[in-house]
Amino acid sequence: MLQVIAPDGAVIRPDLLPDPATRLHLYRQMRRARHFDERGWVLYRQGRLGVFPPFGGMEASQVGTAAALTKDDWLFPTYRDTGAALTLGLPIARTLAYWRTSPHGWHMPADLKVLPFYIPIATQYPQAVGAALAEQRRGTRNVAMAFIGDGGSSEGDFHEALNFAGALNAPCVFILQNNGWAISVPTRHQTRATDLSRRADGYGIPGVRVDGNDALATYHVTREAVERARSGGGPTLIETVTYRIKPHTVADDPTRYRTDADNAGWDAKDPVTRLRVHLLAEGLMTEASEADLLADIAAEFEAALAEADSYPEPTPAEILDHVFAEPTPQLKKQREEILAEHVAQTQAAQGHKEQA
Amino acid sequence: MSAPTTPAPHPTTHRTMTMVAAINDALDVALGADNTVHIFGEDVGVMGGVFRATDGLQAKYGEARVFDTPLAEAGIVGMGIGMGLAGLKPIAEIQFAGFLYPALDQILSHLGRFRHRTRSRYHLPMVIRAPYGGGVHTPEQHADSPEAILAHTPGVKVVIPSTPTDAKGLLLSAINDPDPVFFFEPIKLYRSTKEDVPVGDYRIPIGKARLVTQGDDVTVICYGGMVEVAQKAAAAAQAAGIGVEVIDLRTLVPMDTDTVLASVAKTGRAVIVTEAPRTAGFHSEIAAVIAEEAIEHLRAPIVRVTGYDAPYPPFTAVEDVYRPNPVRVAKAIRQVMNY
């Protein structure tokens, strides 16, 4: 399992260290992601965010991988990959809107090829193959990156996608975040396999196992995979070995299915702390410059929250929008029904108010 | 004496084709007109498909545009979704409609709702072609009629032709539609009839039913493989003095309710024919629309002639029991006449 820096920040592979600017960029992105995760919990408890899946502790797995892409590449995130989406440039306000159940969270920026968070498991893997193949057919050098968890790798779509990508030589990078748990089911009950990266062998494509809490390692292997895909070398499966320290969602109670012993040791492997200690030790960051960075990030988040707060709620008939390019006669009729019902209810409410 | 002259050939605007040839012709036109069109599936390349619907297309357009995939339907549809997201026009062939089921997750979770869940930032101009239906003594799972599952899926269109001309015209409309379209091809009719089909880019709009025969007494609503069955029953009824109006829906989603309701308003009687299982089939939707919108015109209860609530039987000797035939349709016509 590849590591570039140890949990205590010490350099293990000096030959693989990215340049200082990249290391600082990765730290900034991990901090942005963690800030979202931490503020998200608070907002949820305040009733200002809906149920969302936290990802704190998995920042290196998401940021180090997504940072290897450019804006011309595709990103297919699962519901737990907010950190990856933010890294590629998904606006915080849109992300908050998504987890607030607002349709404004479904409006993706036109300059970004990041798909909405996928709720069904593994279905996005074959789709990433198709997007990658389309880029290849159109003669670009763009790639597609798709995320999945260890539980998702049990799904048939995972295996079909790896097989398709290999057989069709699609420029695709598959990230398998092995975070130990599929809600309550530990990986050992999910599969008898112990090294999930070796699943790539069955499809004739490279498989790489990397410390998923080491952002410099995840960045290194993903950049190699992206370069290979861009230059026609085909797909790669990358297993990032990490841990879901937090519950499955903010509404989940993990004490029902796991013990302190399960979690033991993972705090010491925290990806943000690991890179922080390294940057401070190398003199690339000072406590003062870090304080400025954190202030920047907090301000950016609060501005985005204000923007999300300003998004209007949808009107009732909007639920029928965007089904087809042109609404069918049936949809037009149903729209009239909703509008009439809305008017009737509004009038009834007014009448009730007047009576009172 | 002057030498006999050969008459100048008429400009050819039509060519005689079977339905499968008309489908091949439509695919050829689409590939030739738009280089974002890509065809893929199992055996569609060198082999030209198990029914030869893609015959010769790989040789003409190359392996990048017409290609074989691994044998996995979820992968085929899922990959097609990704291709559509990234700006191509994917046309997937599912070898038999009864093999569509492994891909239902991709269809129900994504294909139908991608426009909705991205507020039209992405749309999927994808066509999924699948031979469907019985009547040709196929093995298990080769004769299913799963159209109701798709018709019940928001965001996808469902088209089922019953003639070579319709197959070509509707398929080209499907390929040029901005939204996903399921195109079910009745296996029974692939090669059983020929007709003169317009050459070139010929289109029939999606969502318009076809009046097959006119009559004042009974409306028979059907589509796909059941149209010829209904026509035979209508001819027999006509001989007995009953005027039967046969409507070929052509498109289940969106359904042309206006044509159905206008006919039922005229005849006051409705028989609906499909070869799908009885419970919760698309025929039930048609019956519900008539009941909701035209019940005051009805002179008899609506009658459905359908398959049964059992898997389609691959038993040649009794297949015809399951699949509606002209005798059963004629009986239903008599039933609504004699009510």
XYZ file of C-alpha atoms in Angstrom:
695
model
C 0.000 0.000 0.000
C 1.616 3.183 -1.193
C 2.370 5.947 1.315
C 4.260 9.169 0.650
C 4.077 10.583 4.164
C 3.598 8.649 7.397
C 0.737 9.348 9.823
C 3.164 11.546 11.806
C 3.899 13.613 8.696
C 7.384 12.194 8.143
C 8.371 11.780 4.503
C 8.549 8.155 3.405
C 8.928 8.659 -0.347
C 10.721 11.967 -1.015
C 10.853 11.054 -4.727
C 7.052 11.204 -4.919
C 6.496 14.526 -3.141
C 4.544 16.947 -5.321
C 5.774 20.537 -5.573
C 5.079 22.854 -2.623
C 2.246 24.722 -4.358
C 0.435 21.446 -5.016
C 0.885 20.308 -1.434
C -0.564 23.609 -0.190
C -3.416 23.339 -2.693
C -4.268 19.868 -1.435
C -4.226 21.110 2.155
C -6.510 24.020 1.315
C -8.971 21.723 -0.442
C -8.950 19.244 2.447
C -9.607 22.088 4.870
C -12.494 23.379 2.710
C -13.983 19.898 2.643
C -13.617 19.431 6.376
C -15.123 22.819 7.056
C -18.151 21.864 4.969
C -18.456 18.589 6.859
C -18.203 20.223 10.276
C -20.511 23.141 9.499
C -22.907 20.712 7.825
C -23.456 18.919 11.146
C -24.243 22.160 12.890
C -26.574 23.298 10.136
C -28.349 19.938 10.225
C -28.930 20.248 13.962
C -30.242 23.769 13.401
C -32.671 22.435 10.827
C -30.908 24.385 8.078
C -29.623 21.335 6.174
C -31.376 18.045 5.408
C -30.002 14.584 6.047
C -26.546 14.352 4.544
C -23.749 11.800 4.602
C -20.652 13.082 6.369
C -17.228 12.294 4.994
C -14.870 13.745 7.602
C -11.735 11.609 7.775
C -11.938 10.723 4.090
C -10.663 14.049 2.759
C -7.393 12.653 1.413
C -9.277 9.929 -0.397
C -11.520 12.455 -2.119
C -9.371 15.546 -2.495
C -6.130 13.869 -3.537
C -7.938 11.965 -6.284
C -10.198 14.720 -7.622
C -7.284 17.174 -7.603
C -5.693 15.140 -10.401
C -8.477 16.211 -12.778
C -8.970 19.365 -14.805
C -12.270 21.096 -15.487
C -12.498 19.346 -18.861
C -12.676 15.947 -17.151
C -15.740 14.209 -15.769
C -16.453 13.474 -12.122
C -19.102 10.941 -11.068
C -19.442 11.245 -7.277
C -21.492 9.176 -4.843
C -23.517 10.863 -2.137
C -20.504 10.727 0.187
C -18.143 12.521 -2.182
C -18.879 16.141 -1.404
C -15.150 16.628 -0.825
C -14.298 15.442 -4.328
C -16.988 17.587 -5.948
C -15.893 20.691 -4.042
C -12.311 20.037 -5.094
C -13.199 19.991 -8.783
C -15.073 23.257 -8.296
C -18.684 22.486 -7.437
C -19.870 25.679 -5.722
C -20.466 25.321 -1.978
C -23.833 27.090 -2.313
C -25.067 24.537 -4.850
C -23.822 21.703 -2.651
C -25.650 23.086 0.366
C -28.765 23.507 -1.777
C -28.553 19.879 -2.857
C -28.458 18.613 0.736
C -31.196 21.091 1.573
C -33.403 19.279 -0.988
C -33.633 22.403 -3.134
C -33.765 22.093 -6.931
C -31.072 24.773 -6.993
C -28.734 22.009 -5.900
C -29.582 20.215 -9.142
C -28.397 23.104 -11.287
C -24.855 22.209 -12.157
C -22.490 24.911 -13.401
C -22.085 24.934 -17.163
C -18.270 24.998 -16.996
C -18.064 21.831 -14.924
C -18.662 18.198 -15.816
C -19.495 17.011 -12.341
C -22.643 14.941 -12.103
C -25.146 15.310 -9.281
C -24.366 13.075 -6.304
C -25.476 9.546 -7.108
C -27.827 7.987 -4.588
C -28.141 4.466 -6.116
C -25.012 2.408 -5.557
C -22.536 1.722 -8.387
C -24.844 2.827 -11.185
C -22.534 5.686 -12.087
C -19.631 3.360 -12.913
C -20.896 2.218 -16.341
C -21.970 5.781 -17.046
C -18.437 7.017 -16.428
C -17.234 4.432 -18.936
C -19.672 5.860 -21.492
C -18.573 9.446 -20.862
C -14.917 8.402 -21.122
C -15.582 6.533 -24.328
C -17.469 9.512 -25.779
C -14.494 11.785 -25.059
C -12.220 9.302 -26.785
C -14.571 9.038 -29.796
C -14.674 12.818 -30.042
C -10.906 12.922 -30.088
C -10.279 14.751 -26.805
C -7.813 13.762 -24.093
C -10.406 14.152 -21.367
C -11.015 11.390 -18.846
C -13.836 10.337 -16.546
C -13.401 9.579 -12.855
C -15.973 7.659 -10.854
C -16.186 6.967 -7.132
C -17.556 3.980 -5.268
C -17.330 2.485 -1.790
C -16.293 -0.988 -0.658
C -19.974 -1.928 -0.400
C -20.636 -0.655 -3.901
C -17.956 -2.919 -5.269
C -20.315 -5.829 -4.581
C -22.791 -4.492 -7.127
C -22.918 -5.966 -10.604
C -22.559 -2.536 -12.208
C -19.081 -2.205 -10.669
C -17.912 -5.381 -12.345
C -19.630 -4.671 -15.655
C -18.056 -1.238 -15.774
C -14.534 -2.485 -15.097
C -14.984 -5.128 -17.754
C -16.407 -2.685 -20.291
C -13.684 -0.134 -19.623
C -10.977 -2.723 -20.110
C -12.513 -4.300 -23.202
C -13.200 -0.920 -24.836
C -10.038 0.780 -23.516
C -12.041 3.661 -22.050
C -10.039 6.519 -20.463
C -11.588 6.017 -17.068
C -10.223 6.203 -13.523
C -12.174 4.206 -10.966
C -11.769 5.219 -7.330
C -12.825 2.561 -4.832
C -12.923 4.173 -1.420
C -12.623 1.331 1.018
C -13.902 3.040 4.155
C -14.636 -0.128 6.051
C -18.405 0.036 6.250
C -21.488 -0.225 4.064
C -23.814 1.378 6.606
C -23.679 -1.366 9.285
C -21.935 -4.102 7.323
C -18.154 -4.260 7.717
C -16.019 -5.039 4.685
C -15.232 -8.518 6.023
C -18.916 -9.380 5.724
C -19.158 -7.676 2.349
C -16.545 -9.819 0.697
C -13.969 -12.493 1.385
C -11.487 -10.498 -0.682
C -8.983 -8.573 1.407
C -7.271 -6.511 -1.285
C -9.976 -4.930 -3.405
C -7.524 -3.372 -5.848
C -6.772 -6.879 -7.073
C -10.250 -7.054 -8.530
C -8.724 -5.136 -11.436
C -6.704 -8.257 -12.331
C -9.894 -10.022 -13.368
C -10.526 -7.372 -15.980
C -7.003 -7.026 -17.288
C -6.540 -3.486 -16.023
C -4.088 -2.031 -13.485
C -5.146 -2.026 -9.837
C -3.450 0.172 -7.264
C -3.755 0.134 -3.486
C -2.974 3.359 -1.705
C -3.174 4.812 1.799
C -6.429 6.703 1.505
C -5.534 8.988 4.405
C -2.380 10.256 2.707
C -3.350 13.026 0.276
C 0.099 13.052 -1.316
C -0.142 9.334 -2.044
C -3.683 9.448 -3.414
C -2.698 12.421 -5.564
C 0.384 10.657 -6.901
C -1.332 7.428 -7.947
C -4.356 9.211 -9.368
C -2.214 11.545 -11.450
C -0.423 8.525 -12.879
C -3.754 6.869 -13.685
C -5.152 10.032 -15.251
C -2.030 10.453 -17.393
C -2.226 6.828 -18.501
C -5.874 7.265 -19.464
C -5.186 10.530 -21.310
C -2.434 8.974 -23.346
C -4.531 6.010 -24.473
C -3.354 3.537 -21.844
C -6.870 2.735 -20.646
C -8.542 2.497 -17.260
C -7.181 2.025 -13.735
C -8.800 0.916 -10.493
C -7.489 2.687 -7.391
C -8.400 1.411 -3.946
C -8.016 4.119 -1.315
C -7.814 2.468 2.089
C -9.491 4.804 4.538
C -12.118 4.795 7.261
C -15.551 6.232 7.769
C -15.038 7.670 11.237
C -18.442 9.292 11.202
C -21.928 7.773 10.896
C -23.397 6.768 7.538
C -25.586 9.861 7.618
C -26.265 12.503 10.230
C -29.419 10.504 11.067
C -27.538 7.230 11.664
C -26.476 5.753 15.017
C -23.272 3.749 14.480
C -23.116 2.636 18.126
C -25.656 -0.021 17.135
C -23.174 -1.746 14.886
C -19.636 -0.805 15.751
C -17.465 -0.435 18.819
C -14.703 1.869 19.941
C -12.317 -0.970 19.140
C -13.404 -0.798 15.499
C -12.582 2.891 15.370
C -9.348 2.608 17.329
C -6.303 4.126 15.721
C -8.064 5.985 12.956
C -8.007 9.380 14.671
C -4.226 9.108 14.706
C -4.299 8.604 10.954
C -6.321 11.752 10.329
C -5.507 12.955 6.805
C -5.772 16.664 7.524
C -3.494 16.502 10.552
C -1.017 14.375 8.634
C -0.509 16.906 5.849
C -0.637 19.805 8.311
C 2.229 18.438 10.373
C 4.205 17.776 7.205
C 3.658 21.315 5.843
C 4.595 22.923 9.156
C 7.675 20.728 9.482
C 8.777 21.541 5.948
C 8.241 25.240 6.552
C 5.695 25.452 3.724
C 3.096 26.752 6.137
C 3.234 28.610 9.441
C 0.624 28.692 12.138
C -0.067 32.291 11.138
C -0.488 31.500 7.432
C -2.727 28.587 8.375
C -4.890 30.871 10.490
C -5.317 33.155 7.466
C -6.233 30.151 5.350
C -8.870 28.982 7.821
C -10.327 32.472 8.050
C -10.567 32.601 4.246
C -12.305 29.240 4.150
C -14.781 30.186 6.862
C -15.627 33.435 5.073
C -16.069 31.621 1.760
C -18.427 29.151 3.404
C -20.554 31.787 5.128
C -20.901 33.736 1.866
C -21.991 30.535 0.114
C -24.469 29.807 2.904
C -25.977 33.266 2.452
C -26.262 32.571 -1.279
C -27.959 29.229 -0.611
C -30.333 30.981 1.807
C -31.319 33.357 -0.993
C -32.457 30.608 -3.360
C -36.257 30.689 -3.584
C -38.305 27.609 -2.764
C -39.772 25.787 -5.775
C -43.376 26.381 -6.784
C -45.712 23.340 -6.916
C -45.873 22.989 -10.697
C -42.058 22.898 -10.892
C -42.140 19.223 -9.967
C -43.298 18.552 -13.538
C -40.547 20.594 -15.174
C -37.606 19.024 -16.998
C -39.178 15.627 -17.623
C -38.961 15.947 -21.400
C -37.663 18.699 -23.664
C -41.310 19.282 -24.638
C -43.966 18.385 -22.073
C -46.285 15.630 -23.285
C -50.051 16.289 -23.455
C -50.329 14.206 -20.286
C -47.802 16.397 -18.442
C -49.524 19.574 -19.618
C -52.808 18.293 -18.259
C -51.245 17.294 -14.938
C -49.674 20.740 -14.694
C -53.125 22.301 -15.028
C -54.342 19.987 -12.247
C -51.559 21.101 -9.907
C -52.112 24.764 -10.683
C -55.869 24.462 -10.122
C -55.323 22.578 -6.869
C -52.825 25.200 -5.714
C -55.296 28.001 -6.429
C -58.074 26.101 -4.633
C -55.920 25.489 -1.575
C -54.733 29.081 -1.480
C -58.337 30.318 -1.639
C -59.411 27.852 1.038
C -56.584 28.999 3.284
C -57.564 32.635 2.743
C -61.208 31.864 3.491
C -60.161 30.035 6.655
C -58.077 33.024 7.688
C -60.954 35.424 7.085
C -63.322 33.228 9.127
C -60.838 33.188 11.984
C -37.918 1.989 -88.119
C -36.307 3.453 -85.098
C -34.799 1.291 -82.415
C -37.065 0.652 -79.418
C -36.286 3.110 -76.648
C -36.043 2.218 -72.994
C -38.380 4.367 -70.957
C -36.587 6.712 -68.575
C -36.665 5.208 -65.080
C -39.112 6.774 -62.693
C -37.284 8.670 -60.015
C -37.243 6.175 -57.179
C -38.674 7.615 -54.026
C -39.650 4.316 -52.471
C -38.014 0.946 -52.082
C -39.689 -2.312 -51.134
C -38.577 -3.367 -47.679
C -39.391 -5.669 -44.820
C -39.597 -4.098 -41.387
C -36.100 -5.218 -40.459
C -34.750 -3.783 -43.709
C -36.557 -0.517 -43.007
C -34.953 -0.388 -39.555
C -31.550 -1.053 -41.091
C -32.226 1.711 -43.600
C -33.209 4.164 -40.848
C -30.021 3.383 -38.923
C -28.000 3.851 -42.101
C -29.616 7.245 -42.729
C -28.971 8.314 -39.123
C -25.329 7.202 -39.120
C -24.776 8.949 -42.434
C -26.402 12.192 -41.361
C -24.833 12.696 -37.939
C -21.443 11.462 -36.814
C -22.432 11.638 -33.146
C -24.749 8.649 -33.745
C -23.214 5.453 -32.351
C -24.689 1.966 -32.393
C -23.665 -0.706 -29.922
C -24.854 -3.859 -28.253
C -24.300 -7.585 -28.389
C -23.450 -8.972 -31.837
C -24.369 -5.771 -33.670
C -20.961 -5.432 -35.359
C -19.600 -8.082 -37.723
C -22.678 -10.209 -37.289
C -25.134 -7.389 -37.911
C -27.390 -8.371 -35.022
C -29.263 -11.613 -34.458
C -32.075 -10.278 -36.671
C -29.633 -8.467 -39.032
C -31.043 -5.074 -38.139
C -27.504 -3.637 -38.136
C -26.282 -5.664 -41.092
C -23.458 -3.981 -43.002
C -23.352 -0.885 -40.817
C -20.040 -1.626 -39.131
C -18.430 -2.259 -42.508
C -19.786 1.060 -43.756
C -19.198 3.277 -40.722
C -16.329 1.630 -38.889
C -15.758 -0.070 -35.565
C -15.765 3.183 -33.613
C -19.373 3.969 -34.565
C -20.911 0.494 -34.696
C -19.416 -1.801 -32.099
C -19.923 -4.904 -30.043
C -19.971 -4.648 -26.269
C -19.392 -7.213 -23.562
C -22.503 -9.231 -22.755
C -24.059 -7.168 -19.965
C -27.259 -5.186 -20.355
C -26.796 -2.880 -17.362
C -23.376 -2.050 -18.751
C -24.787 -1.385 -22.218
C -27.486 0.984 -20.998
C -25.291 2.572 -18.336
C -22.486 3.172 -20.817
C -25.016 4.603 -23.268
C -26.174 7.055 -20.608
C -22.595 8.244 -20.170
C -22.161 8.583 -23.920
C -25.344 10.635 -24.101
C -24.172 12.865 -21.235
C -20.965 13.528 -23.130
C -22.654 14.656 -26.318
C -23.135 11.550 -28.434
C -26.373 10.043 -29.733
C -26.264 6.465 -28.482
C -28.414 3.755 -30.026
C -28.248 0.575 -27.976
C -29.606 -2.750 -29.119
C -30.879 -5.061 -26.408
C -30.984 -8.434 -28.095
C -34.480 -9.298 -26.870
C -36.818 -7.159 -24.775
C -36.890 -10.003 -22.247
C -33.178 -9.361 -21.672
C -33.816 -5.770 -20.669
C -34.374 -6.588 -17.014
C -30.753 -6.480 -15.835
C -30.652 -2.895 -17.127
C -33.804 -1.749 -15.350
C -31.835 -0.102 -12.548
C -30.016 2.077 -15.068
C -33.309 2.864 -16.787
C -35.464 3.549 -13.747
C -32.799 5.224 -11.628
C -31.134 7.286 -14.328
C -32.196 7.167 -17.959
C -35.671 8.486 -17.242
C -34.723 11.090 -14.703
C -31.424 12.552 -15.805
C -32.998 15.624 -17.391
C -35.065 16.132 -14.258
C -32.256 15.661 -11.757
C -29.991 18.061 -13.639
C -32.711 20.604 -14.459
C -32.037 20.034 -18.177
C -28.285 20.676 -17.871
C -27.987 17.144 -19.253
C -30.412 15.262 -21.400
C -30.177 11.812 -22.878
C -30.942 11.548 -26.591
C -30.648 7.788 -26.356
C -32.575 5.147 -28.266
C -32.858 1.610 -26.935
C -34.041 -0.828 -29.570
C -35.381 -4.176 -28.472
C -37.176 -6.915 -30.415
C -40.262 -7.935 -28.433
C -43.312 -10.147 -28.472
C -44.250 -13.638 -29.476
C -45.676 -15.599 -32.304
C -42.476 -17.043 -33.710
C -41.838 -19.957 -31.331
C -38.795 -18.592 -29.541
C -37.192 -20.101 -26.430
C -37.947 -18.874 -22.908
C -37.618 -15.132 -22.231
C -37.439 -14.256 -25.934
C -41.089 -13.242 -26.340
C -41.787 -10.878 -23.461
C -43.744 -7.631 -23.830
C -42.394 -5.398 -21.063
C -43.601 -2.092 -22.523
C -45.790 -1.247 -19.523
C -42.749 -1.207 -17.227
C -41.183 1.464 -19.415
C -44.432 3.361 -19.970
C -44.704 3.591 -16.173
C -41.216 5.125 -15.959
C -41.332 8.922 -16.055
C -39.005 10.571 -18.548
C -38.822 7.887 -21.233
C -40.847 7.564 -24.405
C -42.132 4.271 -25.724
C -42.630 3.650 -29.436
C -43.792 0.426 -31.107
C -44.198 0.307 -34.908
C -46.320 -2.192 -36.802
C -45.342 -1.611 -40.434
C -42.046 -1.206 -42.313
C -42.844 2.417 -43.158
C -43.748 3.246 -39.561
C -40.651 1.446 -38.317
C -38.416 3.641 -40.443
C -40.278 6.888 -39.872
C -40.691 6.429 -36.138
C -37.121 5.212 -35.609
C -35.668 8.287 -37.309
C -37.906 10.467 -35.134
C -36.741 8.535 -32.068
C -33.086 9.029 -32.987
C -33.664 12.748 -33.454
C -35.666 13.092 -30.247
C -33.838 14.941 -27.460
C -35.108 12.465 -24.856
C -34.677 8.729 -24.310
C -36.900 6.527 -26.452
C -37.592 2.813 -26.150
C -38.195 1.360 -29.557
C -39.812 -2.052 -29.365
C -39.785 -4.002 -32.596
C -42.370 -6.792 -33.036
C -40.360 -9.885 -33.927
C -43.370 -11.452 -35.624
C -43.541 -8.611 -38.141
C -39.791 -8.270 -38.880
C -40.004 -10.205 -42.148
C -43.640 -11.164 -42.589
C -44.643 -8.198 -44.723
C -43.040 -5.928 -47.271
C -44.101 -2.526 -48.425
C -42.824 0.462 -50.331
C -40.902 2.577 -47.855
C -39.762 6.120 -48.599
C -36.006 6.421 -49.104
C -33.826 8.964 -47.312
C -34.640 10.835 -44.132
C -38.298 9.979 -43.656
C -39.972 10.661 -40.325
C -43.285 10.006 -38.635
C -43.949 12.111 -35.555
C -43.874 10.446 -32.162
C -47.201 10.683 -30.349
C -49.623 10.365 -33.268
C -51.731 7.239 -33.607
C -52.562 5.679 -36.982
C -56.083 4.919 -38.128
C -55.719 1.465 -39.666
C -59.360 0.848 -40.630
C -62.452 2.962 -40.227
C -65.753 1.812 -38.801
C -68.721 3.062 -36.797
C -69.448 0.245 -34.371
C -66.374 -0.757 -32.388
C -62.962 0.798 -31.711
C -60.103 -1.686 -31.425
C -56.985 -0.157 -29.915
C -53.710 -1.992 -30.344
C -50.061 -1.603 -31.323
C -47.049 -3.525 -32.581
C -47.548 -7.228 -33.138
C -51.265 -7.027 -32.324
C -52.135 -4.734 -35.226
C -52.215 -7.493 -37.823
C -54.212 -9.674 -35.413
C -56.747 -6.881 -34.916
C -56.893 -6.253 -38.665
C -57.803 -9.890 -39.316
C -60.508 -9.774 -36.653
C -61.781 -6.476 -38.064
C -62.000 -7.941 -41.562
C -64.019 -10.897 -40.259
C -66.331 -8.560 -38.346
C -66.707 -6.350 -41.369
C -67.838 -9.397 -43.345
C -70.510 -9.904 -40.671
C -71.647 -6.318 -41.023
C -69.859 -4.813 -38.003
C -67.840 -1.681 -38.680
C -64.524 -1.833 -36.805
C -62.171 1.081 -36.369
C -58.654 -0.217 -35.703
C -56.298 2.277 -34.091
C -52.578 1.547 -34.026
C -51.285 3.635 -31.133
C -47.679 3.608 -32.473
C -46.565 5.499 -29.357
C -47.483 4.575 -25.788
C -45.641 7.544 -24.272
C -46.841 10.073 -25.144
C -50.163 8.456 -25.919
C -52.421 10.010 -28.552
C -55.523 10.097 -26.385
C -57.337 12.476 -28.738
C -57.506 9.913 -31.528
C -58.635 7.168 -29.141
C -61.306 9.306 -27.481
C -62.657 10.679 -30.757
C -63.073 7.155 -32.074
C -64.723 5.859 -28.892
C -67.050 8.861 -28.920
C -68.111 7.761 -32.403
C -68.395 4.012 -31.846
C -69.323 3.803 -28.163
C -67.425 0.519 -27.827
C -63.798 -0.230 -27.058
C -61.714 -3.374 -27.310
C -58.057 -3.153 -26.362
C -55.562 -5.744 -27.573
C -52.034 -6.399 -26.342
C -49.941 -9.513 -25.889
C -48.641 -8.416 -22.485
C -49.844 -9.998 -19.232
C -53.312 -8.850 -18.126
C -52.720 -7.218 -14.748
C -51.461 -3.632 -14.791
C -50.609 -3.670 -18.468
C -50.640 -0.662 -20.758
C -54.073 -1.828 -21.950
C -55.304 -0.972 -18.435
C -54.044 2.576 -18.873
C -55.915 2.894 -22.164
C -59.054 1.549 -20.493
C -58.678 4.015 -17.630
C -58.295 6.966 -20.000
C -61.446 5.935 -21.857
C -63.325 5.439 -18.590
C -62.243 8.828 -17.287
C -62.771 10.832 -20.446
C -65.433 9.102 -22.526
C -67.588 6.991 -20.249
C -70.728 8.863 -21.306
C -70.187 7.558 -24.834
C -69.788 3.923 -23.866
C -72.565 1.529 -24.793
C -70.756 -1.509 -23.402
C -68.028 -2.227 -20.874
C -64.466 -1.922 -22.194
C -62.968 -5.321 -23.007
C -59.278 -6.187 -22.877
C -57.812 -9.007 -24.943
C -54.367 -9.757 -23.570
C -51.861 -12.375 -22.596
C -52.325 -13.969 -19.186
C -50.711 -13.387 -15.806
C -48.140 -16.079 -16.412
C -44.713 -15.957 -18.006
C -44.939 -16.130 -21.788
C -45.021 -19.872 -22.589
C -42.323 -21.204 -24.918
C -44.503 -24.239 -25.707
C -45.057 -24.172 -29.454
C -48.166 -26.341 -29.276
C -50.008 -23.911 -26.996
C -48.237 -20.600 -27.545
C -51.277 -19.414 -29.470
C -53.399 -19.792 -26.355
C -51.404 -17.099 -24.596
C -50.935 -14.692 -27.473
C -54.192 -13.082 -28.603
C -55.305 -14.301 -32.010
C -57.997 -13.006 -34.407
C -60.557 -15.452 -32.958
C -60.215 -14.028 -29.451
C -60.354 -10.459 -30.737
C -63.437 -11.266 -32.860
C -65.081 -12.761 -29.789
C -64.406 -9.550 -27.846
C -65.894 -7.519 -30.692
C -69.068 -9.658 -30.572
C -69.127 -9.297 -26.797
C -69.221 -5.498 -26.870
C -71.718 -5.565 -29.757
C -74.076 -7.920 -27.924
C -73.948 -6.243 -24.509
